[in-house]
GROMACS .gro file of C-alpha atoms in nm:
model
  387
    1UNK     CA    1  -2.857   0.452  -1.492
    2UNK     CA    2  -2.798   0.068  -1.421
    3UNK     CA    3  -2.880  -0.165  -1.661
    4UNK     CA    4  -2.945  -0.503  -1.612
    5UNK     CA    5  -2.681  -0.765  -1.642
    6UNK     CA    6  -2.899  -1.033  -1.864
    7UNK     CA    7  -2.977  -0.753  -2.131
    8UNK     CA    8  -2.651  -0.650  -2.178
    9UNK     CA    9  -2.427  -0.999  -2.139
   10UNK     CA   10  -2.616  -1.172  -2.410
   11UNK     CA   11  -2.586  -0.936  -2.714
   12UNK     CA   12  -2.249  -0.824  -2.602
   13UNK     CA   13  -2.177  -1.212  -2.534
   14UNK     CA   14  -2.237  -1.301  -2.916
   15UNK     CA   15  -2.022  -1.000  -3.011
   16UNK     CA   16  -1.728  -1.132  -2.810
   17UNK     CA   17  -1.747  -1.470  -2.909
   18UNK     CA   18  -1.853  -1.447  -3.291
   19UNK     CA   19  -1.576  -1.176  -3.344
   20UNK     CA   20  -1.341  -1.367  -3.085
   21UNK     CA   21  -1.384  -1.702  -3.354
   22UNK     CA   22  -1.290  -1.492  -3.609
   23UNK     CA   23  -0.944  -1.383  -3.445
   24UNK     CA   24  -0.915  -1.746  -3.308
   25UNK     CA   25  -0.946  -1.885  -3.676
   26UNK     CA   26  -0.699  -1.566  -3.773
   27UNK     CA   27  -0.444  -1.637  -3.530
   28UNK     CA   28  -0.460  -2.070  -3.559
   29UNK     CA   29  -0.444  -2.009  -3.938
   30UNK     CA   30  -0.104  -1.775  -3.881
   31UNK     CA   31   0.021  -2.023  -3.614
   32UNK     CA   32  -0.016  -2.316  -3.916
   33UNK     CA   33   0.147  -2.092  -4.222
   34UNK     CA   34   0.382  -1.825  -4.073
   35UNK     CA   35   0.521  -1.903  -3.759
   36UNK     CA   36   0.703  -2.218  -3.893
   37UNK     CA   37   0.873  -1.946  -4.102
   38UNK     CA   38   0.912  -1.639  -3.936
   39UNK     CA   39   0.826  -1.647  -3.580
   40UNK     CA   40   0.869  -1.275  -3.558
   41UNK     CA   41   0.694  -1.159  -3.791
   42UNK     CA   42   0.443  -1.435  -3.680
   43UNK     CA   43   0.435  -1.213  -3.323
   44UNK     CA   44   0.391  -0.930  -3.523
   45UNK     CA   45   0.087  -1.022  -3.738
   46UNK     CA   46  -0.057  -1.177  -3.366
   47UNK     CA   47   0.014  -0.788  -3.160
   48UNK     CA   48  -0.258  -0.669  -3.401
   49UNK     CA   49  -0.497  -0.960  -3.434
   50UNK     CA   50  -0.539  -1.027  -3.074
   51UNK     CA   51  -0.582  -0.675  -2.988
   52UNK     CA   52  -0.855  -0.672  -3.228
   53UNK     CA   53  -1.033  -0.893  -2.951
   54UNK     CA   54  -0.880  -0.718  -2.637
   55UNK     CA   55  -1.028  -0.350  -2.759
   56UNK     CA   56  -1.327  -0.524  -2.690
   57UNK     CA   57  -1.271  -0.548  -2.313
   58UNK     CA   58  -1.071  -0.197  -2.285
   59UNK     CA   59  -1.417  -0.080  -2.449
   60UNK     CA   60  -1.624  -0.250  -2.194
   61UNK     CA   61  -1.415  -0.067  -1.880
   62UNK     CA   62  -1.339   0.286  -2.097
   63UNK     CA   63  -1.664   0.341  -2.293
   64UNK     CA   64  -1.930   0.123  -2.139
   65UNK     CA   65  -1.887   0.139  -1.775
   66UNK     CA   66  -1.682   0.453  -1.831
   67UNK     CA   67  -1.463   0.344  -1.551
   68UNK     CA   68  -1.199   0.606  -1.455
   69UNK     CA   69  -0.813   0.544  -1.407
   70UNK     CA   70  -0.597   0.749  -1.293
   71UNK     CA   71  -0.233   0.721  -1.325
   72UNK     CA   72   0.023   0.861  -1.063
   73UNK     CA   73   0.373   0.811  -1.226
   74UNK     CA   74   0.701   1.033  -1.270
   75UNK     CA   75   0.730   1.251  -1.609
   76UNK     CA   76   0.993   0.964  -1.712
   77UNK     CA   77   0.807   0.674  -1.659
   78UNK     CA   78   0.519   0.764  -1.804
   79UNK     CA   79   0.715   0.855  -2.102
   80UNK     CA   80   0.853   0.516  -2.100
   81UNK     CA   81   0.542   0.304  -2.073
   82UNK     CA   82   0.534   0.086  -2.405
   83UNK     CA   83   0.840   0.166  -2.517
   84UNK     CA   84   1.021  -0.129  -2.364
   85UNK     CA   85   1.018  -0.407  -2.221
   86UNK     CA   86   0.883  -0.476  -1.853
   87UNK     CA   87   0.803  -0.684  -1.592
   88UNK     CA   88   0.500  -0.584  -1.394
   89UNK     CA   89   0.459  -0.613  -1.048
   90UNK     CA   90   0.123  -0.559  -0.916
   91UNK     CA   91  -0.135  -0.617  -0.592
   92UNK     CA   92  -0.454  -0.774  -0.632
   93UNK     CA   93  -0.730  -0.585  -0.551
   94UNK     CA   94  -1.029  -0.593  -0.722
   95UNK     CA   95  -1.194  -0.931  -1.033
   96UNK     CA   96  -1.120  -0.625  -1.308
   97UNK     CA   97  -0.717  -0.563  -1.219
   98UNK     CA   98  -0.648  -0.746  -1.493
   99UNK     CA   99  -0.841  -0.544  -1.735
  100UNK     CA  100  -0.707  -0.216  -1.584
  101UNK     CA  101  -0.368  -0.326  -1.650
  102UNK     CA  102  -0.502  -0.380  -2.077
  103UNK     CA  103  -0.665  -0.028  -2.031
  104UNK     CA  104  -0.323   0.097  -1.928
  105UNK     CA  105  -0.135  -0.136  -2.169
  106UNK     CA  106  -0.344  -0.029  -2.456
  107UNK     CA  107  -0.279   0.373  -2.378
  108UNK     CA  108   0.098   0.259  -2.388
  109UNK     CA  109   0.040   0.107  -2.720
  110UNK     CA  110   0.177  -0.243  -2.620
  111UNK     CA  111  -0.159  -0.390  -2.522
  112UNK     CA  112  -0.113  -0.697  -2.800
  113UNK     CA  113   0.203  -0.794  -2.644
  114UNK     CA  114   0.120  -0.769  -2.288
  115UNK     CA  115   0.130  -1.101  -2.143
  116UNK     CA  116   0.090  -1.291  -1.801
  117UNK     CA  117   0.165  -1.599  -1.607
  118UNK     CA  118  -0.182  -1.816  -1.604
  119UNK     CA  119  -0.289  -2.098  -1.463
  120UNK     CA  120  -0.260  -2.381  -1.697
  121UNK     CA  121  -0.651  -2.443  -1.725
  122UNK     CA  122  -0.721  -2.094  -1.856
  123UNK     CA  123  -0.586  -2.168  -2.207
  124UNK     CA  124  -0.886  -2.394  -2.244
  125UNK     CA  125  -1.149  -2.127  -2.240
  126UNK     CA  126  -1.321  -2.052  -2.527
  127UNK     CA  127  -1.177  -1.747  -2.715
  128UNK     CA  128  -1.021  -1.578  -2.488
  129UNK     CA  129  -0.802  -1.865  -2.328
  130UNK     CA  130  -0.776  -1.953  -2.700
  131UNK     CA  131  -0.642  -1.675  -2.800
  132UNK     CA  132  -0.424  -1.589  -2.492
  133UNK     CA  133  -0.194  -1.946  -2.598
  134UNK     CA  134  -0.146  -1.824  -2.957
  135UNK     CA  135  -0.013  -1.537  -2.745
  136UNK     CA  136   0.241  -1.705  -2.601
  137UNK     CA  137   0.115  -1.635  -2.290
  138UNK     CA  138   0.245  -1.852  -1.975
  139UNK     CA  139   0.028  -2.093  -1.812
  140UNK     CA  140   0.132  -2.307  -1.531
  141UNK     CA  141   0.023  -2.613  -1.327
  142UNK     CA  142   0.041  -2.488  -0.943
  143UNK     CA  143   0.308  -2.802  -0.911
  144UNK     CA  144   0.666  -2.632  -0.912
  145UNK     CA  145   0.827  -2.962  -1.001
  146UNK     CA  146   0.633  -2.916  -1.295
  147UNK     CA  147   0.610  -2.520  -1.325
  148UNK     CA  148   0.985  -2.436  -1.297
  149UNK     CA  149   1.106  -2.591  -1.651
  150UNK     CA  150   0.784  -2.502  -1.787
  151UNK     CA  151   0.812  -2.125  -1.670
  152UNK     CA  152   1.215  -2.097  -1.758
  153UNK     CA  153   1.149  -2.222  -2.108
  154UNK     CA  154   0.885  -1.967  -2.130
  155UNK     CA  155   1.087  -1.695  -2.008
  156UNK     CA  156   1.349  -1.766  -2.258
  157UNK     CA  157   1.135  -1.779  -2.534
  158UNK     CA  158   1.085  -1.388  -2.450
  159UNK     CA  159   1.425  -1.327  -2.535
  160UNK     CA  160   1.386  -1.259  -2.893
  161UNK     CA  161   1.028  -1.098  -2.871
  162UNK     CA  162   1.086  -0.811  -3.156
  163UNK     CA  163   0.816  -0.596  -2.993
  164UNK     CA  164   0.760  -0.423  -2.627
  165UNK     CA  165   0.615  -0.641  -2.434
  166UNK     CA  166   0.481  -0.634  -2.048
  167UNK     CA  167   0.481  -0.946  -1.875
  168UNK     CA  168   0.244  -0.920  -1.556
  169UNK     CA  169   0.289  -1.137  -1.230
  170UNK     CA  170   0.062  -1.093  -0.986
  171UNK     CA  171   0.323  -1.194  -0.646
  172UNK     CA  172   0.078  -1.247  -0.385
  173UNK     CA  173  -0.115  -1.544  -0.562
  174UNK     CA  174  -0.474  -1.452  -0.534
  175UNK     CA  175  -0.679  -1.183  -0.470
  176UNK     CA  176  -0.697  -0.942  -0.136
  177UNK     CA  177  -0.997  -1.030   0.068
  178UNK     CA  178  -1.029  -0.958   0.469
  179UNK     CA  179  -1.042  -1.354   0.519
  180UNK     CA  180  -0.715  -1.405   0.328
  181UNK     CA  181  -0.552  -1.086   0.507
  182UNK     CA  182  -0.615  -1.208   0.852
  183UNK     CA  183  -0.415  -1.498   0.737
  184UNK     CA  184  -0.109  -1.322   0.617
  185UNK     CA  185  -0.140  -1.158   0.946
  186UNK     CA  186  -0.127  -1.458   1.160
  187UNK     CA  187   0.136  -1.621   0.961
  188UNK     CA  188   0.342  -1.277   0.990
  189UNK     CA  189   0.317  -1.297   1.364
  190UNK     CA  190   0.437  -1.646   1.377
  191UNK     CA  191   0.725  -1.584   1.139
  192UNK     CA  192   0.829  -1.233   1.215
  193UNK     CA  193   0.751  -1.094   0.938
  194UNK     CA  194   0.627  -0.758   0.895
  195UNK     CA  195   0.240  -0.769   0.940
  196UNK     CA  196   0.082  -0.654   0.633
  197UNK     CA  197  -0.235  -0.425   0.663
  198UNK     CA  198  -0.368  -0.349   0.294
  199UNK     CA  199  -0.184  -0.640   0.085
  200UNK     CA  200  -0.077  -1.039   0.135
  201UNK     CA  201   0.252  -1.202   0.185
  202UNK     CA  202   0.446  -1.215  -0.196
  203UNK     CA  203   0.520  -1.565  -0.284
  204UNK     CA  204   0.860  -1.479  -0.458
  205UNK     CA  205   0.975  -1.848  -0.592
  206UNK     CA  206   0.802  -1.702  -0.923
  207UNK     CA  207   0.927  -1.316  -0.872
  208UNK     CA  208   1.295  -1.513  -0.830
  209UNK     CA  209   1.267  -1.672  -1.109
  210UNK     CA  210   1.174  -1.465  -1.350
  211UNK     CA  211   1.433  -1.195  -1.234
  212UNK     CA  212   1.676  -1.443  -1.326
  213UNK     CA  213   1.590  -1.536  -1.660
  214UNK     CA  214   1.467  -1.148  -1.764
  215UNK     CA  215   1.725  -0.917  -1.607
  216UNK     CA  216   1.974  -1.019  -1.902
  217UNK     CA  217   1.680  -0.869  -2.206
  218UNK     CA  218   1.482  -0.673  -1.995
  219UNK     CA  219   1.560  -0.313  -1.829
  220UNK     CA  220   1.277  -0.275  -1.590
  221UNK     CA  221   1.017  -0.392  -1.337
  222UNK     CA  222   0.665  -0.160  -1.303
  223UNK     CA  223   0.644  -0.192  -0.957
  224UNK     CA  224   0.228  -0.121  -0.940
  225UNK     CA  225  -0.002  -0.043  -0.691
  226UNK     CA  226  -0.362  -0.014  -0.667
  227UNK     CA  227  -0.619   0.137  -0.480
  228UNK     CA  228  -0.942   0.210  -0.484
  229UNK     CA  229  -1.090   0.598  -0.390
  230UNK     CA  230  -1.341   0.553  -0.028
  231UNK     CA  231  -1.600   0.751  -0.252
  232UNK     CA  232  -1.620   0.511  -0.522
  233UNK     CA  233  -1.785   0.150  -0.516
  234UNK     CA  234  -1.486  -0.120  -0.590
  235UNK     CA  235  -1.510  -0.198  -1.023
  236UNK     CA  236  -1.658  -0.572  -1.062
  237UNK     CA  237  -1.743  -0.762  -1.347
  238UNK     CA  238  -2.081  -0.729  -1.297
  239UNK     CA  239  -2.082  -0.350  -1.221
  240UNK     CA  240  -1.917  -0.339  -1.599
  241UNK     CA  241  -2.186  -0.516  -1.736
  242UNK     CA  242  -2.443  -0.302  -1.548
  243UNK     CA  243  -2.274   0.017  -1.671
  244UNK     CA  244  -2.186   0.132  -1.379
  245UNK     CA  245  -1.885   0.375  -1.350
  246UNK     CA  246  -1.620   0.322  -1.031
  247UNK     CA  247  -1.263   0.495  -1.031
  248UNK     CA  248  -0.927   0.358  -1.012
  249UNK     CA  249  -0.601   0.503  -0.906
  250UNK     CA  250  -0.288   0.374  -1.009
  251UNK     CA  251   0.072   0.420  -0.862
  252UNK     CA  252   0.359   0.328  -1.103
  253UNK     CA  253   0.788   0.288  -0.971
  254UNK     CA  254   1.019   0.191  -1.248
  255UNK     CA  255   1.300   0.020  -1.095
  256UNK     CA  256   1.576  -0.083  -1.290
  257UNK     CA  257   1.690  -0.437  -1.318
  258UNK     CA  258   2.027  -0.374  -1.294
  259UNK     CA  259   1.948  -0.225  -0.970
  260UNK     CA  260   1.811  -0.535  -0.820
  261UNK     CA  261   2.100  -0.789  -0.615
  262UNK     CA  262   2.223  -1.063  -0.767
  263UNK     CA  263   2.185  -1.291  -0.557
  264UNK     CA  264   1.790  -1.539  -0.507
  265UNK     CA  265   1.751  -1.472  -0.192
  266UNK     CA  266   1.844  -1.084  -0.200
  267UNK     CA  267   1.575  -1.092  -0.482
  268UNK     CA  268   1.340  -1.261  -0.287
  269UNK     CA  269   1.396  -1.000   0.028
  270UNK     CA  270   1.358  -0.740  -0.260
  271UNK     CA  271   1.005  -0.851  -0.336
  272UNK     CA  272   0.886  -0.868   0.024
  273UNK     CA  273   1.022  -0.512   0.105
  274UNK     CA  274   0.855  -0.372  -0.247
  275UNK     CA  275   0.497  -0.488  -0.081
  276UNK     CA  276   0.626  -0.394   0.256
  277UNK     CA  277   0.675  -0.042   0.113
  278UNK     CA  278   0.334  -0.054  -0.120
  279UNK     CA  279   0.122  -0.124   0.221
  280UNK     CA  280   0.269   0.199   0.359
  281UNK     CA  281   0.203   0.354  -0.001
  282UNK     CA  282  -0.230   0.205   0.005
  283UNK     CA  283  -0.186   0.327   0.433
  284UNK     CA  284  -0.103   0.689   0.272
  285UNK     CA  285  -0.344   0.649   0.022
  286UNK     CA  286  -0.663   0.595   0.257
  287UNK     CA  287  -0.584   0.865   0.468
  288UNK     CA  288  -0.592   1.127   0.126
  289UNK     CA  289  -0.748   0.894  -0.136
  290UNK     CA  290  -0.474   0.957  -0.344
  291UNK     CA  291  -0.077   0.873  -0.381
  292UNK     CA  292   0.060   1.217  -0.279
  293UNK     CA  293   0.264   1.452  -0.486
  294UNK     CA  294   0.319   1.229  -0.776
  295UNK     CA  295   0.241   1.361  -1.163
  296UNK     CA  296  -0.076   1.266  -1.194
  297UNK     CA  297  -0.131   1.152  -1.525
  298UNK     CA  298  -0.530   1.104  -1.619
  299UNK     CA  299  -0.569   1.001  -1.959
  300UNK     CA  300  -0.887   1.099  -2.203
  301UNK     CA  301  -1.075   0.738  -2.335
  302UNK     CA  302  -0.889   0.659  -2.631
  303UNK     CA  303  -1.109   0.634  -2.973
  304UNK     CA  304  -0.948   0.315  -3.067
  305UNK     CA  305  -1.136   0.057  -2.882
  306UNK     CA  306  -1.480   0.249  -2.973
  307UNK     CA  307  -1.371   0.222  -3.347
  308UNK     CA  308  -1.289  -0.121  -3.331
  309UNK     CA  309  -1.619  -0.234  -3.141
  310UNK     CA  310  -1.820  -0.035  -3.409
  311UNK     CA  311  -1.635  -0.231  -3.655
  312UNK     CA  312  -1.731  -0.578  -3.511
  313UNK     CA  313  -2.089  -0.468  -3.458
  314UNK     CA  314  -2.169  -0.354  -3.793
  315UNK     CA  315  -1.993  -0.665  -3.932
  316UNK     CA  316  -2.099  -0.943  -3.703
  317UNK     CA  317  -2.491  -0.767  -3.750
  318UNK     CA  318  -2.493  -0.749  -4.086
  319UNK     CA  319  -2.341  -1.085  -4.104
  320UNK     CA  320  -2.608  -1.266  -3.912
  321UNK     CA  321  -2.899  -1.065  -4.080
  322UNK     CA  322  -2.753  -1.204  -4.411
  323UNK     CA  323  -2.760  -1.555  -4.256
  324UNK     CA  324  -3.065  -1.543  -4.123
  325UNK     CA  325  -3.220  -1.398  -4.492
  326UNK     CA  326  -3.008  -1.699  -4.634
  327UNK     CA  327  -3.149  -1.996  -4.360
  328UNK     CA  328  -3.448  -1.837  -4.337
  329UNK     CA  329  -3.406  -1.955  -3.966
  330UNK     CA  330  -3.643  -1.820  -3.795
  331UNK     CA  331  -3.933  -1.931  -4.048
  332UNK     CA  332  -4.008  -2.213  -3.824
  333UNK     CA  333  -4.023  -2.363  -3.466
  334UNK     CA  334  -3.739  -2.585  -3.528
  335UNK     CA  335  -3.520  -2.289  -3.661
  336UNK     CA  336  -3.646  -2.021  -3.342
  337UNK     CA  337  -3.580  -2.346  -3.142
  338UNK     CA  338  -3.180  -2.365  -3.222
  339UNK     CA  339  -3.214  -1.996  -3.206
  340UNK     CA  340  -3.290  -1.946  -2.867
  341UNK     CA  341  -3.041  -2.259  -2.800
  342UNK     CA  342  -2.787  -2.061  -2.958
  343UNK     CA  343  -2.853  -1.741  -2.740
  344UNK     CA  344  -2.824  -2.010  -2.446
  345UNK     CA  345  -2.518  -2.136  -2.533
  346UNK     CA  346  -2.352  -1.763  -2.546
  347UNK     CA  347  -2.538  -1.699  -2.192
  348UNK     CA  348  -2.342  -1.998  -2.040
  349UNK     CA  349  -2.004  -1.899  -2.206
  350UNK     CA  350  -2.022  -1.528  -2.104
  351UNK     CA  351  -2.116  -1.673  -1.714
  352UNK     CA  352  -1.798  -1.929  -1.784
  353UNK     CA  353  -1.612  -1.608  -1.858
  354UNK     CA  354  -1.726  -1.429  -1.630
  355UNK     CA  355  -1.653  -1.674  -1.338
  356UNK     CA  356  -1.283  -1.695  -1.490
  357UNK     CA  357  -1.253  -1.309  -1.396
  358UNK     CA  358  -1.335  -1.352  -1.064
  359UNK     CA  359  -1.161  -1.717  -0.960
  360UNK     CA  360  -0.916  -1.817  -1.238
  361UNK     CA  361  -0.796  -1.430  -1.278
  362UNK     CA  362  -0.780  -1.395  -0.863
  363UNK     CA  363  -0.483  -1.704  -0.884
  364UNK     CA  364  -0.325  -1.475  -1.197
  365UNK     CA  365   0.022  -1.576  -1.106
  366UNK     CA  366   0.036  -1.854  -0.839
  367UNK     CA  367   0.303  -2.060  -0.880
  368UNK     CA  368   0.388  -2.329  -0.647
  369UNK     CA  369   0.500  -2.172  -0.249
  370UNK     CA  370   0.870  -2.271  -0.165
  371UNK     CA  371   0.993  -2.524   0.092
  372UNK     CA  372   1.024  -2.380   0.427
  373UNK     CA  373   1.362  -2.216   0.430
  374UNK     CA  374   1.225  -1.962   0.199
  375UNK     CA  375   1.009  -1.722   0.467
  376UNK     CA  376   0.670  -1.613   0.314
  377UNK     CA  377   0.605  -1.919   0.086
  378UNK     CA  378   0.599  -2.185   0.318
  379UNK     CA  379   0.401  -2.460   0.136
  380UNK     CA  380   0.266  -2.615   0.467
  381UNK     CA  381   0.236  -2.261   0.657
  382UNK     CA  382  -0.116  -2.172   0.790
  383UNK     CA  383  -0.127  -1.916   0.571
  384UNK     CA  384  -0.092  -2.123   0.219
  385UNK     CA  385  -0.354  -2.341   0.371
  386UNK     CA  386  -0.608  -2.090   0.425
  387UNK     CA  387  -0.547  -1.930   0.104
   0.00000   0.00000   0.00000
């Protein structure tokens, strides 16, 4: 049965953010006395503190909503999956992609050192932005005259990462609606591109660069795709906090780096004929609702994320009863007064976050378009503009 949004977002609000200070205050106070002198084991120490906070979120989609994914991969692959490191490739379909690809990250056993390029005002959200910058997570400006040092010196800062990390990139810039597809499909027509039918144009002055400065540390790019079953209602935010249950399917290709060609533009033509390929992959898919003959790999709800949730309940309630023994807060008006502010506040922040989901998450990795010359990321093409 649905449950209401309000009843749910509030006490599950002051979980987040009470036990997302903690990790905050964990994570600032490594930052200040171990990175200076180990950043290693600095990353380390940081893998298992912020996944203490991201558990929270796999719970939310695994055990809450009980939202189901199902992965269609080769034997190999899967096998593969958080043992090295990757670049991840992905279309944009739904506010929750993002917390699929933890879900899938944290059954790989990489999900603290999964990272992703973010738009720069992100890192100023409370907690989770917070904690995404003492992740050394990438967050750029939408200016490339800005963006391009800022994401190479980012990128190279990966090279000594002692862990498996994923780092994802979400190539089309925002997320899939109809509006922004009939776009890409004008601006096809007028180019000569290929006119796409289930996904948007790749802007691949990002994809470029970051096949440049990875292909020398990293072996592989997770070329993902996913869709959405017709029987099931498309996974929101909302529909999470409502407890309602929608599926997922998930498409994996590993493709080597060393396959890819050498040269920017061949990467760039690369790119567009991966999502050229990955519409006729989602065109297969709604015809069968699913992605063929692949292994299908459909994972049981890991324990971890339920353990660690139980573990910030019974601490952050306990915690608060013993503060509110202490204060004796809610002896008087003035103390149920800054009570019910408090429950306010955590109303607004979980609505901030929430928003953040659906806008700041559905321009994951938009780096500035290229000039003109570079097909598909034409920063005065109709189709930028309308995006």
């Amino acid at each position: 049965m649905a449950i209401p949004a309000a009843a749910v977002m509030v006490p599950l609000g002051l979980l987040f953010i009470l036990s997302g200070l903690v990790v905050n205050a964990i994570q600032a106070t490594c930052y200040v006395l171990v990175r200076p002198l180990s950043k290693n084991n600095y990353r380390r120490i940081n893998r298992w503190v912020a996944e203490l906070l991201w558990l929270e979120l796999v719970w939310l989609v695994d055990w809450w909503a009980r939202v189901q994914i199902k992965i269609f991969t080769d034997a190999e692959t899967f096998q593969l999956l958080g043992k090295e490191h990757a670049l991840v490739m992905s279309n944009h379909r739904s506010d929750i992609d993002w917390l699929v690809g933890w879900v899938l990250a944290q059954r790989a056993g990489c999900l603290g050192s999964t990272l992703a390029v973010m738009k720069k005002s992100s890192k100023f959200l409370p907690v989770i932005g917070w904690s995404m910058w003492f992740s050394e997570y990438l967050f750029l400006e939408r200016s490339w005259a800005k963006d391009e040092s800022t994401l190479k010196i980012g990128l190279e800062r990966l090279k000594d990462y002692p862990l498996p990390f994923w780092l994802a990139l979400f190539v089309e810039g925002t997320r899939f609606t109809q509006a922004k597809l009939l776009a890409a499909q004008e601006y096809a027509t007028s180019t000569g591109l290929p006119v796409p039918r289930n996904v948007l144009i790749p802007r691949t002055k990002g994809f470029v660069t970051a096949v440049s400065h990875m292909r020398s540390f990293v072996p592989a790019i997770y070329d993902v795709t996913v869709a959405i079953p017709k029987s099931s209602p498309p996974p929101t935010m909302l529909r999470l906090f409502k407890g309602q249950s929608s599926m997922v399917h998930v498409h994996i290709t590993r493709h080597k780096f060393k396959d890819l060609p050498e040269t920017d533009e061949a990467v760039a033509q690369w790119c567009r004929d991966a999502f050229v390929a990955k519409d006729a992959l989602l065109d297969k898919h709604k015809v069968s609702d699913t992605f063929g003959n692949d292994l299908l790999q459909n994972d049981a709800r890991p324990w971890k994320s339920f353990v660690v949730v139980s573990f910030w309940a019974l601490g952050i309630i306990l915690g608060v009863v013993r503060f509110l023994h202490w204060s004796s807060l809610l002896s008087s008006w003035k103390g149920i007064t800054f009570s019910a502010a408090a429950l306010g506040v955590v109303t607004i922040v979980m609505h901030v976050l929430i928003s953040f989901s659906q806008s700041e998450r559905s321009n994951h990795a938009k780096v500035a378009p290229t000039k003109h010359k570079n097909v598909g990321d034409s920063s005065g093409s109709k189709q930028d503009k309308q995006q």
